[in-house]
Every structure is written in structure tokens, then in C-alpha cells.
PDB file of C-alpha atoms and ligand atoms in Angstrom:
ATOM      1  CA  MET A  25      66.654 -14.977 -73.566  1.00 96.00           C
ATOM      2  CA  ILE A  26      64.945 -13.064 -70.770  1.00 98.00           C
ATOM      3  CA  ARG A  27      66.190  -9.906 -69.096  1.00 98.00           C
ATOM      4  CA  ILE A  28      66.206 -10.229 -65.309  1.00 99.00           C
ATOM      5  CA  GLY A  29      66.171  -7.399 -62.774  1.00 98.00           C
ATOM      6  CA  VAL A  30      67.081  -8.288 -59.194  1.00 98.00           C
ATOM      7  CA  LEU A  31      66.113  -6.308 -56.089  1.00 98.00           C
ATOM      8  CA  ALA A  32      68.367  -7.147 -53.140  1.00 98.00           C
ATOM      9  CA  SER A  33      69.070  -5.439 -49.824  1.00 97.00           C
ATOM     10  CA  GLY A  34      71.720  -7.709 -48.373  1.00 96.00           C
ATOM     11  CA  GLY A  35      74.612 -10.050 -49.021  1.00 96.00           C
ATOM     12  CA  GLY A  36      73.122 -11.443 -52.190  1.00 97.00           C
ATOM     13  CA  THR A  37      74.074 -15.124 -52.074  1.00 98.00           C
ATOM     14  CA  ASN A  38      70.865 -15.905 -53.974  1.00 98.00           C
ATOM     15  CA  LEU A  39      71.734 -13.203 -56.487  1.00 98.00           C
ATOM     16  CA  GLN A  40      75.132 -14.861 -56.920  1.00 98.00           C
ATOM     17  CA  ALA A  41      73.533 -18.260 -57.543  1.00 98.00           C
ATOM     18  CA  ILE A  42      71.262 -16.693 -60.171  1.00 98.00           C
ATOM     19  CA  ILE A  43      74.126 -14.878 -61.926  1.00 98.00           C
ATOM     20  CA  ASP A  44      76.166 -18.112 -61.943  1.00 98.00           C
ATOM     21  CA  ALA A  45      73.232 -20.110 -63.336  1.00 98.00           C
ATOM     22  CA  CYS A  46      72.785 -17.552 -66.139  1.00 98.00           C
ATOM     23  CA  GLU A  47      76.487 -17.650 -66.964  1.00 98.00           C
ATOM     24  CA  ARG A  48      76.469 -21.471 -67.024  1.00 98.00           C
ATOM     25  CA  GLY A  49      73.513 -21.360 -69.404  1.00 98.00           C
ATOM     26  CA  ASP A  50      71.180 -23.087 -66.933  1.00 98.00           C
ATOM     27  CA  ILE A  51      68.838 -20.102 -67.251  1.00 98.00           C
ATOM     28  CA  ASP A  52      67.961 -18.800 -70.701  1.00 98.00           C
ATOM     29  CA  GLY A  53      68.436 -15.235 -69.574  1.00 98.00           C
ATOM     30  CA  SER A  54      70.755 -12.762 -67.969  1.00 98.00           C
ATOM     31  CA  VAL A  55      70.719 -10.441 -64.996  1.00 98.00           C
ATOM     32  CA  VAL A  56      70.760  -6.975 -66.559  1.00 98.00           C
ATOM     33  CA  ILE A  57      70.334  -4.860 -63.455  1.00 98.00           C
ATOM     34  CA  VAL A  58      70.610  -5.143 -59.676  1.00 98.00           C
ATOM     35  CA  ILE A  59      68.893  -2.543 -57.523  1.00 98.00           C
ATOM     36  CA  SER A  60      69.371  -2.144 -53.797  1.00 98.00           C
ATOM     37  CA  ASP A  61      67.782   0.137 -51.231  1.00 98.00           C
ATOM     38  CA  LYS A  62      71.061  -0.045 -49.274  1.00 97.00           C
ATOM     39  CA  ALA A  63      74.032   1.795 -50.741  1.00 97.00           C
ATOM     40  CA  ASP A  64      76.505  -0.561 -49.045  1.00 97.00           C
ATOM     41  CA  ALA A  65      74.785  -3.842 -49.946  1.00 98.00           C
ATOM     42  CA  TYR A  66      77.271  -6.518 -50.951  1.00 98.00           C
ATOM     43  CA  SER A  67      74.844  -7.575 -53.692  1.00 98.00           C
ATOM     44  CA  LEU A  68      75.836  -4.403 -55.575  1.00 98.00           C
ATOM     45  CA  VAL A  69      79.494  -5.436 -55.360  1.00 98.00           C
ATOM     46  CA  ARG A  70      78.631  -8.927 -56.643  1.00 98.00           C
ATOM     47  CA  ALA A  71      76.841  -7.397 -59.635  1.00 98.00           C
ATOM     48  CA  ARG A  72      79.637  -4.981 -60.498  1.00 98.00           C
ATOM     49  CA  LYS A  73      82.203  -7.797 -60.301  1.00 98.00           C
ATOM     50  CA  ARG A  74      80.322  -9.491 -63.131  1.00 98.00           C
ATOM     51  CA  GLY A  75      79.881  -6.315 -65.160  1.00 98.00           C
ATOM     52  CA  ILE A  76      76.196  -5.993 -64.316  1.00 98.00           C
ATOM     53  CA  GLU A  77      74.666  -2.546 -63.831  1.00 98.00           C
ATOM     54  CA  ALA A  78      74.217  -1.977 -60.092  1.00 98.00           C
ATOM     55  CA  VAL A  79      72.116   0.877 -58.775  1.00 98.00           C
ATOM     56  CA  SER A  80      71.460   1.956 -55.234  1.00 98.00           C
ATOM     57  CA  ILE A  81      68.164   3.710 -54.638  1.00 97.00           C
ATOM     58  CA  PRO A  82      67.994   4.599 -50.935  1.00 96.00           C
ATOM     59  CA  PRO A  83      64.502   5.358 -49.642  1.00 95.00           C
ATOM     60  CA  GLU A  84      65.671   8.055 -47.237  1.00 92.00           C
ATOM     61  CA  GLY A  85      64.343  11.461 -48.147  1.00 89.00           C
ATOM     62  CA  THR A  86      61.665  10.124 -50.495  1.00 89.00           C
ATOM     63  CA  GLY A  87      58.140   8.919 -49.786  1.00 90.00           C
ATOM     64  CA  ARG A  88      57.358   5.224 -50.252  1.00 91.00           C
ATOM     65  CA  GLU A  89      55.562   5.771 -53.559  1.00 92.00           C
ATOM     66  CA  GLU A  90      58.182   8.116 -54.901  1.00 95.00           C
ATOM     67  CA  HIS A  91      60.844   5.535 -54.042  1.00 97.00           C
ATOM     68  CA  GLU A  92      58.957   2.776 -55.843  1.00 97.00           C
ATOM     69  CA  LYS A  93      58.461   5.010 -58.868  1.00 97.00           C
ATOM     70  CA  LEU A  94      62.223   5.429 -59.078  1.00 97.00           C
ATOM     71  CA  VAL A  95      62.762   1.674 -58.794  1.00 98.00           C
ATOM     72  CA  ASP A  96      60.086   1.063 -61.422  1.00 98.00           C
ATOM     73  CA  ALA A  97      61.580   3.626 -63.814  1.00 98.00           C
ATOM     74  CA  THR A  98      65.011   2.010 -63.422  1.00 98.00           C
ATOM     75  CA  LEU A  99      63.595  -1.456 -64.158  1.00 98.00           C
ATOM     76  CA  GLN A 100      61.683  -0.130 -67.179  1.00 98.00           C
ATOM     77  CA  LYS A 101      64.788   1.539 -68.523  1.00 98.00           C
ATOM     78  CA  ALA A 102      66.640  -1.770 -68.243  1.00 98.00           C
ATOM     79  CA  ARG A 103      63.720  -3.444 -70.109  1.00 98.00           C
ATOM     80  CA  VAL A 104      63.366  -6.309 -67.666  1.00 98.00           C
ATOM     81  CA  ASP A 105      61.055  -9.248 -68.355  1.00 98.00           C
ATOM     82  CA  LEU A 106      61.247 -10.645 -64.842  1.00 98.00           C
ATOM     83  CA  VAL A 107      61.790  -9.040 -61.435  1.00 98.00           C
ATOM     84  CA  VAL A 108      63.451 -11.247 -58.835  1.00 99.00           C
ATOM     85  CA  LEU A 109      63.284 -10.322 -55.160  1.00 98.00           C
ATOM     86  CA  ALA A 110      66.368 -11.745 -53.478  1.00 98.00           C
ATOM     87  CA  GLY A 111      66.402 -10.627 -49.877  1.00 96.00           C
ATOM     88  CA  TYR A 112      64.725  -7.289 -50.638  1.00 97.00           C
ATOM     89  CA  MET A 113      63.774  -5.965 -47.218  1.00 94.00           C
ATOM     90  CA  ARG A 114      60.949  -3.634 -48.174  1.00 95.00           C
ATOM     91  CA  ILE A 115      57.273  -4.406 -48.380  1.00 92.00           C
ATOM     92  CA  LEU A 116      56.105  -3.337 -51.819  1.00 96.00           C
ATOM     93  CA  THR A 117      52.849  -1.464 -52.430  1.00 96.00           C
ATOM     94  CA  PRO A 118      49.997  -2.995 -54.465  1.00 97.00           C
ATOM     95  CA  TRP A 119      50.691  -0.322 -57.104  1.00 97.00           C
ATOM     96  CA  PHE A 120      54.205  -1.669 -57.712  1.00 98.00           C
ATOM     97  CA  ILE A 121      53.224  -5.327 -57.391  1.00 98.00           C
ATOM     98  CA  ASN A 122      50.347  -4.992 -59.840  1.00 97.00           C
ATOM     99  CA  ARG A 123      52.727  -3.618 -62.461  1.00 97.00           C
ATOM    100  CA  TYR A 124      54.736  -6.850 -62.308  1.00 98.00           C
ATOM    101  CA  LEU A 125      51.989  -9.384 -61.652  1.00 98.00           C
ATOM    102  CA  GLY A 126      52.983 -12.785 -63.023  1.00 98.00           C
ATOM    103  CA  ARG A 127      56.518 -11.588 -63.669  1.00 98.00           C
ATOM    104  CA  MET A 128      57.888 -10.973 -60.195  1.00 98.00           C
ATOM    105  CA  MET A 129      59.150 -13.752 -57.905  1.00 98.00           C
ATOM    106  CA  ASN A 130      60.276 -14.017 -54.312  1.00 98.00           C
ATOM    107  CA  ILE A 131      61.981 -16.705 -52.253  1.00 98.00           C
ATOM    108  CA  HIS A 132      60.941 -17.368 -48.674  1.00 98.00           C
ATOM    109  CA  PRO A 133      63.003 -19.498 -46.272  1.00 98.00           C
ATOM    110  CA  ALA A 134      60.118 -21.677 -45.032  1.00 98.00           C
ATOM    111  CA  LEU A 135      57.343 -23.855 -46.389  1.00 98.00           C
ATOM    112  CA  LEU A 136      54.537 -21.402 -47.200  1.00 98.00           C
ATOM    113  CA  PRO A 137      51.777 -20.795 -46.309  1.00 98.00           C
ATOM    114  CA  SER A 138      53.276 -21.516 -42.863  1.00 98.00           C
ATOM    115  CA  PHE A 139      55.636 -19.006 -41.277  1.00 98.00           C
ATOM    116  CA  GLY A 140      55.090 -16.266 -43.843  1.00 98.00           C
ATOM    117  CA  GLY A 141      53.656 -12.762 -43.796  1.00 95.00           C
ATOM    118  CA  LYS A 142      54.637  -9.500 -42.202  1.00 91.00           C
ATOM    119  CA  GLY A 143      57.486  -9.772 -39.681  1.00 92.00           C
ATOM    120  CA  MET A 144      58.431 -13.267 -40.881  1.00 95.00           C
ATOM    121  CA  TYR A 145      61.873 -12.757 -42.309  1.00 94.00           C
ATOM    122  CA  GLY A 146      65.405 -13.970 -41.630  1.00 92.00           C
ATOM    123  CA  GLU A 147      66.022 -15.387 -38.181  1.00 96.00           C
ATOM    124  CA  HIS A 148      62.396 -14.746 -37.080  1.00 97.00           C
ATOM    125  CA  VAL A 149      61.196 -17.409 -39.508  1.00 98.00           C
ATOM    126  CA  HIS A 150      63.607 -20.107 -38.342  1.00 98.00           C
ATOM    127  CA  ARG A 151      63.025 -19.333 -34.661  1.00 98.00           C
ATOM    128  CA  ALA A 152      59.250 -19.602 -35.134  1.00 98.00           C
ATOM    129  CA  VAL A 153      59.624 -22.924 -36.977  1.00 98.00           C
ATOM    130  CA  ILE A 154      61.764 -24.390 -34.175  1.00 98.00           C
ATOM    131  CA  GLU A 155      59.559 -23.030 -31.387  1.00 98.00           C
ATOM    132  CA  TYR A 156      56.456 -24.450 -33.028  1.00 98.00           C
ATOM    133  CA  GLY A 157      58.107 -27.859 -33.038  1.00 98.00           C
ATOM    134  CA  CYS A 158      58.005 -28.462 -36.790  1.00 98.00           C
ATOM    135  CA  LYS A 159      59.836 -31.524 -38.035  1.00 98.00           C
ATOM    136  CA  LEU A 160      60.263 -30.071 -41.524  1.00 98.00           C
ATOM    137  CA  SER A 161      61.083 -26.665 -42.942  1.00 98.00           C
ATOM    138  CA  GLY A 162      62.454 -25.600 -46.309  1.00 98.00           C
ATOM    139  CA  CYS A 163      62.019 -22.870 -48.861  1.00 98.00           C
ATOM    140  CA  THR A 164      59.415 -21.651 -51.295  1.00 98.00           C
ATOM    141  CA  VAL A 165      59.669 -19.724 -54.548  1.00 98.00           C
ATOM    142  CA  HIS A 166      56.418 -17.939 -55.390  1.00 98.00           C
ATOM    143  CA  PHE A 167      55.003 -15.243 -57.604  1.00 98.00           C
ATOM    144  CA  VAL A 168      54.456 -11.967 -55.789  1.00 98.00           C
ATOM    145  CA  VAL A 169      50.934 -10.696 -55.120  1.00 98.00           C
ATOM    146  CA  PRO A 170      49.860  -7.826 -52.844  1.00 97.00           C
ATOM    147  CA  GLU A 171      49.322 -10.205 -49.882  1.00 96.00           C
ATOM    148  CA  VAL A 172      52.764 -10.652 -48.265  1.00 96.00           C
ATOM    149  CA  ASP A 173      54.141 -14.159 -49.044  1.00 97.00           C
ATOM    150  CA  GLY A 174      50.702 -15.116 -50.375  1.00 97.00           C
ATOM    151  CA  GLY A 175      51.332 -15.578 -54.093  1.00 98.00           C
ATOM    152  CA  PRO A 176      51.026 -18.732 -56.209  1.00 98.00           C
ATOM    153  CA  ILE A 177      53.740 -21.234 -55.293  1.00 98.00           C
ATOM    154  CA  ILE A 178      56.190 -22.194 -58.042  1.00 98.00           C
ATOM    155  CA  ILE A 179      58.422 -24.727 -56.260  1.00 98.00           C
ATOM    156  CA  GLN A 180      59.253 -25.839 -52.726  1.00 98.00           C
ATOM    157  CA  GLU A 181      61.825 -28.112 -51.122  1.00 98.00           C
ATOM    158  CA  SER A 182      62.050 -29.362 -47.577  1.00 98.00           C
ATOM    159  CA  VAL A 183      64.769 -30.098 -45.022  1.00 98.00           C
ATOM    160  CA  PRO A 184      64.392 -31.856 -41.673  1.00 98.00           C
ATOM    161  CA  VAL A 185      64.405 -29.765 -38.512  1.00 98.00           C
ATOM    162  CA  LEU A 186      66.864 -31.433 -36.118  1.00 98.00           C
ATOM    163  CA  GLU A 187      66.494 -31.681 -32.332  1.00 97.00           C
ATOM    164  CA  GLU A 188      69.599 -29.569 -31.759  1.00 98.00           C
ATOM    165  CA  ASP A 189      68.790 -26.927 -34.400  1.00 98.00           C
ATOM    166  CA  THR A 190      69.184 -23.224 -33.650  1.00 98.00           C
ATOM    167  CA  PRO A 191      67.801 -20.527 -35.987  1.00 98.00           C
ATOM    168  CA  ASP A 192      71.346 -20.207 -37.354  1.00 98.00           C
ATOM    169  CA  SER A 193      71.932 -23.884 -38.006  1.00 98.00           C
ATOM    170  CA  LEU A 194      68.523 -24.271 -39.646  1.00 98.00           C
ATOM    171  CA  ALA A 195      69.171 -21.213 -41.830  1.00 98.00           C
ATOM    172  CA  SER A 196      72.520 -22.600 -42.871  1.00 97.00           C
ATOM    173  CA  ARG A 197      70.847 -25.838 -44.031  1.00 97.00           C
ATOM    174  CA  ILE A 198      68.126 -23.974 -45.945  1.00 98.00           C
ATOM    175  CA  HIS A 199      70.343 -21.370 -47.627  1.00 97.00           C
ATOM    176  CA  PRO A 200      72.158 -23.809 -49.985  1.00 97.00           C
ATOM    177  CA  LEU A 201      68.773 -25.232 -50.928  1.00 98.00           C
ATOM    178  CA  GLU A 202      67.605 -21.737 -51.901  1.00 98.00           C
ATOM    179  CA  HIS A 203      70.618 -21.410 -54.170  1.00 98.00           C
ATOM    180  CA  LYS A 204      69.461 -24.458 -56.138  1.00 98.00           C
ATOM    181  CA  LEU A 205      65.749 -23.769 -56.047  1.00 98.00           C
ATOM    182  CA  TYR A 206      65.679 -20.113 -57.112  1.00 98.00           C
ATOM    183  CA  PRO A 207      67.685 -20.587 -60.332  1.00 98.00           C
ATOM    184  CA  LYS A 208      65.508 -23.619 -61.093  1.00 98.00           C
ATOM    185  CA  ALA A 209      62.290 -21.575 -60.806  1.00 98.00           C
ATOM    186  CA  ILE A 210      63.756 -18.770 -62.920  1.00 98.00           C
ATOM    187  CA  ALA A 211      64.910 -21.267 -65.560  1.00 98.00           C
ATOM    188  CA  LEU A 212      61.360 -22.643 -65.775  1.00 98.00           C
ATOM    189  CA  PHE A 213      59.981 -19.124 -66.189  1.00 98.00           C
ATOM    190  CA  ALA A 214      62.597 -18.249 -68.815  1.00 98.00           C
ATOM    191  CA  SER A 215      61.701 -21.278 -70.885  1.00 98.00           C
ATOM    192  CA  GLY A 216      57.991 -20.462 -70.724  1.00 98.00           C
ATOM    193  CA  LYS A 217      57.162 -23.511 -68.635  1.00 98.00           C
ATOM    194  CA  LEU A 218      55.188 -21.806 -65.860  1.00 98.00           C
ATOM    195  CA  LYS A 219      51.467 -21.330 -66.240  1.00 98.00           C
ATOM    196  CA  ILE A 220      49.538 -19.559 -63.488  1.00 98.00           C
ATOM    197  CA  GLU A 221      46.044 -20.991 -63.040  1.00 97.00           C
ATOM    198  CA  GLY A 222      44.418 -19.139 -60.143  1.00 95.00           C
ATOM    199  CA  ARG A 223      46.332 -20.104 -57.010  1.00 96.00           C
ATOM    200  CA  ARG A 224      48.184 -22.900 -58.744  1.00 98.00           C
ATOM    201  CA  VAL A 225      51.260 -22.783 -60.929  1.00 98.00           C
ATOM    202  CA  ARG A 226      51.364 -25.550 -63.498  1.00 98.00           C
ATOM    203  CA  ILE A 227      54.800 -26.657 -64.674  1.00 98.00           C
ATOM    204  CA  ILE A 228      54.470 -27.544 -68.335  1.00 96.00           C
ATOM    205  CA  ASP A 229      56.728 -30.327 -69.590  1.00 86.00           C
TER     206      ASP A 229
HETATM  207  C1  GRF B 305      67.155 -15.498 -48.077  1.00 93.23           C
HETATM  208  O1  GRF B 305      67.171 -16.300 -46.948  1.00 93.23           O
HETATM  209  C2  GRF B 305      65.781 -15.434 -48.685  1.00 93.23           C
HETATM  210  O2  GRF B 305      65.015 -16.571 -48.431  1.00 93.23           O
HETATM  211  C3  GRF B 305      65.167 -14.247 -48.023  1.00 93.23           C
HETATM  212  O3  GRF B 305      66.229 -13.346 -47.853  1.00 93.23           O
HETATM  213  C4  GRF B 305      67.457 -14.052 -47.750  1.00 93.23           C
HETATM  214  C5  GRF B 305      68.430 -13.425 -48.691  1.00 93.23           C
HETATM  215  O4  GRF B 305      69.707 -13.966 -48.545  1.00 93.23           O
HETATM  216  N1  GRF B 305      64.067 -13.739 -48.795  1.00 93.23           N
HETATM  217  P1  GRF B 305      70.888 -13.578 -49.550  1.00 93.23           P
HETATM  218  O5  GRF B 305      71.073 -12.072 -49.473  1.00 93.23           O
HETATM  219  O6  GRF B 305      70.486 -14.021 -50.921  1.00 93.23           O
HETATM  220  O7  GRF B 305      72.069 -14.320 -49.041  1.00 93.23           O
END
């Protein structure tokens, strides 16, 4: 049974899918803490509704490193085995990332390594995919390394990009896919089935 800490800045639909999957027993683990950099994030409400500790750590008034130290101390106190980034809108420093190497995941709403990196988040991703003329997009769950969106890929799934797609319509087709894919990746981690070999993640049967 692993202890999961989730960092989320926004609405937290992925967080919800992960909590639900833990409660159903699809993941051999439980979300023990949710941390947000936004005091009014709905993800904190979702956590509290399920009796999960929810902490807001706003960055205002602290330096970047000081803020991360607070987040780190909170995760340590909760004794987390895995850190899950679920719409966390801050770029983490190598110091923080290196502390959780191989045990921190992120989900990106496109097929990496395309349409990732700095500035590629939310609507920007879907707009870039459509403008490029891609016929496929999707989502990617990956381990987090200091290079933004550059970590070893755990799982990906694709959806077609339709002629009439807008960034919104494409996002609304990808979002439900994320809700299936993220719990799946976490379940694999929780059951010890992920082995990182350089850039590749082997899924052990
Ligand atoms: C998702 O689209 C995810 O891919 C990205 O941030 C968004 C978070 O959405 N990293 P939600 O808050 O889980 O609904």
C-alpha cells in the first residue's frame, strides 16, 4: 500500500480520478495529502470531502526555494512514497525534482515529446497541436526529471484530432482519457511493475 502525495493548482479532476481509483481498490495505495499553491483551488475541496489532508502553500512572500522547502517538508511529514503532479502550475527546481527522482509523475495533455516544455500547458498545447495540423493527439504520463516534460514515458494514449476541433473540444476529448490513464500508471507503480531503464520505462508483467 503506497502513500501518495498530490500537488494540484486547479480543479483537480485528475486528482478526483486518482482518489476514486484508490477507493475502488484499483490502486494499491491511498492519497494521504494534497498540496496546492492556490488557497482557493477546488482540488483542496475535493480532498477534504474525502477526509484527505489538504494544505495550501501559497508562494507569495517566499522565495522559490523556500516555497519548495515547505512543500518538501509537508510531503516528508506525510511520509509519501510517490508524488503525483496533477495540474500543478509551477516549474519545479532541479533540487526538488532530484529529491523525488523515480517517484514523481506528471501527466501532459499531448503525445510527448511533441508539444511539451516551457509554456506548453492547458489551451496552449491543444491550440499548437491543431495549428500544426496533427491528426492525432493524446496524453502522456511520465516520470519527472529536471528537463520540463522530458522524463521517461510510462504510458500514452491517443485520440484523433478532428477537422472541426477547437482547443476546447480537443481538451474535452483528452481529459476523460487522462482520468483513465493516470490511475493506471499509478497502479502500475504501486504494484512495483515499473522499471526505469535509462530513457525507457519497462512495464513488468
Ligand atoms: C490536465 O489537463 C493535465 O494534463 C495538466 O493539467 C490539467 C489538470 O486538470 N497537467 P485537472 O485539474 O486535473 O482537471
